[in-house]
mmCIF file of C-alpha atoms in Angstrom:
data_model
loop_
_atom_site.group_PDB
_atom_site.id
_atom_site.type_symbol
_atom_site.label_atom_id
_atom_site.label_comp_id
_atom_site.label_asym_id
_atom_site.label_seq_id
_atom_site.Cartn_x
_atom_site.Cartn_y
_atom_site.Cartn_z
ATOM 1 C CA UNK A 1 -20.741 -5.926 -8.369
ATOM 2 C CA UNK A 2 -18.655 -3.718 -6.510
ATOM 3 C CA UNK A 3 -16.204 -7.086 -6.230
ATOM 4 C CA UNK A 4 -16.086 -7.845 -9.614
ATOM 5 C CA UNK A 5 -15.214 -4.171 -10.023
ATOM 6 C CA UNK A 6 -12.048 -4.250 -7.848
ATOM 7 C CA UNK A 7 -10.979 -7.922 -9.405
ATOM 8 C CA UNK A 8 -11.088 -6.297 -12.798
ATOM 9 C CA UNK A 9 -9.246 -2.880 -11.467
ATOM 10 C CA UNK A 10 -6.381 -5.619 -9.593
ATOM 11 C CA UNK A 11 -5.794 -7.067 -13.066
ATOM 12 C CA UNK A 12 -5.219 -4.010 -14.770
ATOM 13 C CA UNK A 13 -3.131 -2.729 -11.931
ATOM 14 C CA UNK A 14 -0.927 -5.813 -12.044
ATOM 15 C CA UNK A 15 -0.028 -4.844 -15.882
ATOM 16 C CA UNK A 16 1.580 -2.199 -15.356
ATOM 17 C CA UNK A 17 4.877 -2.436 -15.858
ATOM 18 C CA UNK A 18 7.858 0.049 -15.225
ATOM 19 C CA UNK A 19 9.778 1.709 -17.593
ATOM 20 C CA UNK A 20 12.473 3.724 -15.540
ATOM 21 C CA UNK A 21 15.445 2.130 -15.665
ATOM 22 C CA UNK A 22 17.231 1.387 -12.191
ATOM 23 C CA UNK A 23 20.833 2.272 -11.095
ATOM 24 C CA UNK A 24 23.478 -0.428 -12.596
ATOM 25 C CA UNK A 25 24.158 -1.458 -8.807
ATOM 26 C CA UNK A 26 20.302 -1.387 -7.729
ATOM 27 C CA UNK A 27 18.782 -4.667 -6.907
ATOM 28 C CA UNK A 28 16.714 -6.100 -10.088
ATOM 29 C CA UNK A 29 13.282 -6.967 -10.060
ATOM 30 C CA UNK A 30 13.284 -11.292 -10.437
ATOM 31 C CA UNK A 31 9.547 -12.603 -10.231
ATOM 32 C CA UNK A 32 10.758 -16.004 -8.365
ATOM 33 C CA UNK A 33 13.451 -15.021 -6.079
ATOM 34 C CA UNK A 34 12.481 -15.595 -3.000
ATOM 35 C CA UNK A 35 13.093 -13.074 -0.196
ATOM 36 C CA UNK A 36 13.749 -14.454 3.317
ATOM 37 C CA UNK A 37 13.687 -10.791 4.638
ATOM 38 C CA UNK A 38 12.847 -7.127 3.759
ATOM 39 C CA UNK A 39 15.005 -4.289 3.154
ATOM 40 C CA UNK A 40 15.447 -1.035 0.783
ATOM 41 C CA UNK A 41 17.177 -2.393 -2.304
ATOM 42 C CA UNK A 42 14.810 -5.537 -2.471
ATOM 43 C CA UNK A 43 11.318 -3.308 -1.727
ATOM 44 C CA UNK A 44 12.877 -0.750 -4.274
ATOM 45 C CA UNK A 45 13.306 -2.866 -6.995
ATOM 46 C CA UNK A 46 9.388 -3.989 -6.744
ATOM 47 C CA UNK A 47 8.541 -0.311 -6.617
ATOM 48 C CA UNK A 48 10.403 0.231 -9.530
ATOM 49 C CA UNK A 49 9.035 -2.086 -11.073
ATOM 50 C CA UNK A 50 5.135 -1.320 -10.087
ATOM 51 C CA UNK A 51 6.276 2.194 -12.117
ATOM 52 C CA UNK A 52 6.466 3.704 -8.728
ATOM 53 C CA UNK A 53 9.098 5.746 -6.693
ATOM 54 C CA UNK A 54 10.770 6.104 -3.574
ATOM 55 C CA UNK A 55 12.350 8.289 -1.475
ATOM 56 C CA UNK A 56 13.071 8.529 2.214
ATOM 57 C CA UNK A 57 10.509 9.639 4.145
ATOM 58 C CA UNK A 58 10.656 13.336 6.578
ATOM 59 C CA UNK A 59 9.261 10.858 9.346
ATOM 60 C CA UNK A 60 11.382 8.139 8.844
ATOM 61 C CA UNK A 61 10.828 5.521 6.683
ATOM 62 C CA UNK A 62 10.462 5.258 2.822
ATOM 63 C CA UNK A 63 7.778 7.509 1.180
ATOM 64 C CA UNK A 64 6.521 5.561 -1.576
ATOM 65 C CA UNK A 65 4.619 6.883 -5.115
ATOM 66 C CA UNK A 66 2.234 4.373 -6.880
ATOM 67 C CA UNK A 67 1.502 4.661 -10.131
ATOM 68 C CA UNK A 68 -2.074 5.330 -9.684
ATOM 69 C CA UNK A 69 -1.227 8.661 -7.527
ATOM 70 C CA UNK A 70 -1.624 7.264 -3.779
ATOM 71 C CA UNK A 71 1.333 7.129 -1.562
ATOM 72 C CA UNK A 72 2.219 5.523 1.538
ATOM 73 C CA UNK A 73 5.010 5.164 3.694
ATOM 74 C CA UNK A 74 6.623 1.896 4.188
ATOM 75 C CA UNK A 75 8.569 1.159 7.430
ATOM 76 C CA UNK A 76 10.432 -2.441 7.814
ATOM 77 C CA UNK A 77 9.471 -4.171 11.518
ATOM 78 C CA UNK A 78 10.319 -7.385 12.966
ATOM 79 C CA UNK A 79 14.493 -6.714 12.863
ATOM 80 C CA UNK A 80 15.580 -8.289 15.931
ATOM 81 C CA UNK A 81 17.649 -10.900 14.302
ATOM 82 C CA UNK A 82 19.472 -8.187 12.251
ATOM 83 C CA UNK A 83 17.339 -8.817 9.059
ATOM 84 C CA UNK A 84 13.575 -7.588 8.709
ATOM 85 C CA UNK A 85 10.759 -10.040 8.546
ATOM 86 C CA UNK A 86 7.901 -7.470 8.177
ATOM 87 C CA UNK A 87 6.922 -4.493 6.251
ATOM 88 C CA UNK A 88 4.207 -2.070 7.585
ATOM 89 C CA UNK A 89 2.953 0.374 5.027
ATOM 90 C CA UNK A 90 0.482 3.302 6.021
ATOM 91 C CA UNK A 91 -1.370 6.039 4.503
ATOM 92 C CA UNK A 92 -2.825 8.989 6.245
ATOM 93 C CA UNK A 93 -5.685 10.841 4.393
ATOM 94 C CA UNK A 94 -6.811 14.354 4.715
ATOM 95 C CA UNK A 95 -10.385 14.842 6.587
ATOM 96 C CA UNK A 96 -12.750 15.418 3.693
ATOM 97 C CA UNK A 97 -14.202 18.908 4.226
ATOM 98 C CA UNK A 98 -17.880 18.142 2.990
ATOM 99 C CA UNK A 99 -18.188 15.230 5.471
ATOM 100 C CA UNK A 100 -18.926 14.885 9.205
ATOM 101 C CA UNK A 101 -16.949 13.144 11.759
ATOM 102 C CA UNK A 102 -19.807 10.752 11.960
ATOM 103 C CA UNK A 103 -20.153 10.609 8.491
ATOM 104 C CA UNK A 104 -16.511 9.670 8.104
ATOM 105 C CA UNK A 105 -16.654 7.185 10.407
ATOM 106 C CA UNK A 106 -19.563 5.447 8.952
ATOM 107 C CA UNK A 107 -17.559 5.338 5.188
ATOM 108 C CA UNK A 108 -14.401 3.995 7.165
ATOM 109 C CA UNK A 109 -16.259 0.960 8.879
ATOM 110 C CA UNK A 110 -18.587 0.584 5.737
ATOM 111 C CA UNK A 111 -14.676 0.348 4.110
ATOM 112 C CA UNK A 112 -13.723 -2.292 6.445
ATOM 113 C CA UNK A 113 -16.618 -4.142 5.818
ATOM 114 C CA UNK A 114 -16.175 -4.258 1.822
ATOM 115 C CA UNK A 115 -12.137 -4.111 1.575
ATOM 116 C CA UNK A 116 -10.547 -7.110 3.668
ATOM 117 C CA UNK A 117 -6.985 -6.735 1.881
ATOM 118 C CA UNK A 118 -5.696 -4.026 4.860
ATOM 119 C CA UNK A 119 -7.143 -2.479 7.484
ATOM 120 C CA UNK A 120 -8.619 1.248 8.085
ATOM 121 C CA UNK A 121 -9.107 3.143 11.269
ATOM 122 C CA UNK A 122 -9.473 6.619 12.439
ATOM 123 C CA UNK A 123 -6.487 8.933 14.040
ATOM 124 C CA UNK A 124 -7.285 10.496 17.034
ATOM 125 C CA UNK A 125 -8.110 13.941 14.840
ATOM 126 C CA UNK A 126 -10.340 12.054 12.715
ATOM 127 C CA UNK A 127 -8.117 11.360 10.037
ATOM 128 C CA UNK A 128 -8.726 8.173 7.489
ATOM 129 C CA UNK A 129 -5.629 5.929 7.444
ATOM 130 C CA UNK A 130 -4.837 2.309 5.413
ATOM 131 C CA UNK A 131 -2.362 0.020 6.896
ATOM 132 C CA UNK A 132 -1.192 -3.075 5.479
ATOM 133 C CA UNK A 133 1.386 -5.886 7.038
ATOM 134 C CA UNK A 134 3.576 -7.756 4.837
ATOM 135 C CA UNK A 135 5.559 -11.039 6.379
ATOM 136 C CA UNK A 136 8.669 -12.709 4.644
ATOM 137 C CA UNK A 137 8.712 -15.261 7.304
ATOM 138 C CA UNK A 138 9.321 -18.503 5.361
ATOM 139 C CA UNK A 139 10.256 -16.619 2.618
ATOM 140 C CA UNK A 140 8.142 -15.538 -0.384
ATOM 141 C CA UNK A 141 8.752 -14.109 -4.054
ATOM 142 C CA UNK A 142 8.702 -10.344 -5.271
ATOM 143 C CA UNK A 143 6.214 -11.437 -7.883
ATOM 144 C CA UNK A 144 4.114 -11.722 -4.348
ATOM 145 C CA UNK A 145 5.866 -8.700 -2.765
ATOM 146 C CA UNK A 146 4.865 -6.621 -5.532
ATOM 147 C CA UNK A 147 1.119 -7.964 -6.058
ATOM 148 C CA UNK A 148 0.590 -7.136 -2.569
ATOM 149 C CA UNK A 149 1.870 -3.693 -3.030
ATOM 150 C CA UNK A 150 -0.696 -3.344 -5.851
ATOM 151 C CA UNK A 151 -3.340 -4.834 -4.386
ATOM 152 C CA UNK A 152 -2.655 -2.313 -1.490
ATOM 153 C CA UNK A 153 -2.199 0.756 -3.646
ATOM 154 C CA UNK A 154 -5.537 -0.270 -4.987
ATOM 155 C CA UNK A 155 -6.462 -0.138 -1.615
ATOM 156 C CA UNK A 156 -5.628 3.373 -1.062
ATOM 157 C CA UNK A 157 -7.792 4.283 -4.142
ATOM 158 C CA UNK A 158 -10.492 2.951 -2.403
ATOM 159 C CA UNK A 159 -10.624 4.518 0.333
ATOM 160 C CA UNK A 160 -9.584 8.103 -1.726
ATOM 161 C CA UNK A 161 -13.053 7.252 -3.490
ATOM 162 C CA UNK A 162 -14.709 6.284 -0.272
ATOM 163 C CA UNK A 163 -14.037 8.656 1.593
ATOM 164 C CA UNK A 164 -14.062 12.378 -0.979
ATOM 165 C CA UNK A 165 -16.630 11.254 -3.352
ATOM 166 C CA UNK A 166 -19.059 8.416 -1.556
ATOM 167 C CA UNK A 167 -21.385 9.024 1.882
#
């Protein structure tokens, strides 16, 4: 049930559609272009056009804002050739006050268990966190870009329900 739930909540989240319009020299959002490598004005544009925004990040990176009220931060990896092949996106969550360490624990493997599209762990202080990998090696489009983007800011809804309203 719970799966049927999320496939219903991805195709609703994948209708969204943005209506802030970019900078004339901004990158646009093209569902078939393929991208052979990541970097700010491509991951932008799919942000944009998610309805999100972005920003720099205070600890380096991009801060990104999903439509849905989650936020991550999005780092590009893989760069030794000069162009970026990956994109790691992470989310730290605040310890829920009403829960245990154990019992926070328990919701993030029970997460793991139920939500295969990133992965969760603990920080050292106990802290929830969602991490996702994206790879352009080969090349793929931003219509795939961006559907992983939802999927994972779906992800992070998850785990905001998991973790402050579940155990």
């Amino acid at each position: 049930m719970r799966t049927m739930f999320f496939a219903a909540a991805l195709a609703l989240g994948t209708a969204t559609v943005a209506v802030t319009p970019a900078p004339a020299n901004a990158q646009s959002f093209s569902e078939s272009r393929i991208i052979k490598h990541f970097d700010l004005p491509t991951l932008r544009a799919v942000v944009v056009e998610m309805g999100g925004t972005i920003e720099d990040s205070p600890n380096d990176g991009y801060l990104i804002k999903f439509p849905n009220g989650t936020a991550a931060t999005a780092n590009f990896t893989a760069c030794a050739t000069g162009q970026c092949l990956g994109t790691n996106i992470s989310a730290r969550f605040g310890k829920p006050s009403d829960k245990s360490d154990a019992e926070i624990e328990r919701l993030v493997v029970d997460y793991n268990r139920r939500w295969s599209a990133g992965k969760s762990y603990l920080t050292d202080d106990g802290r929830p966190v969602v991490q996702a990998y994206m790879i352009a090696d080969g090349g793929i489009t931003m219509e795939n870009y961006r559907m992983q983007l939802v999927v994972y800011s779906q992800m992070l809804q998850k785990m905001r329900e998991t973790i402050y309203t579940e155990g």
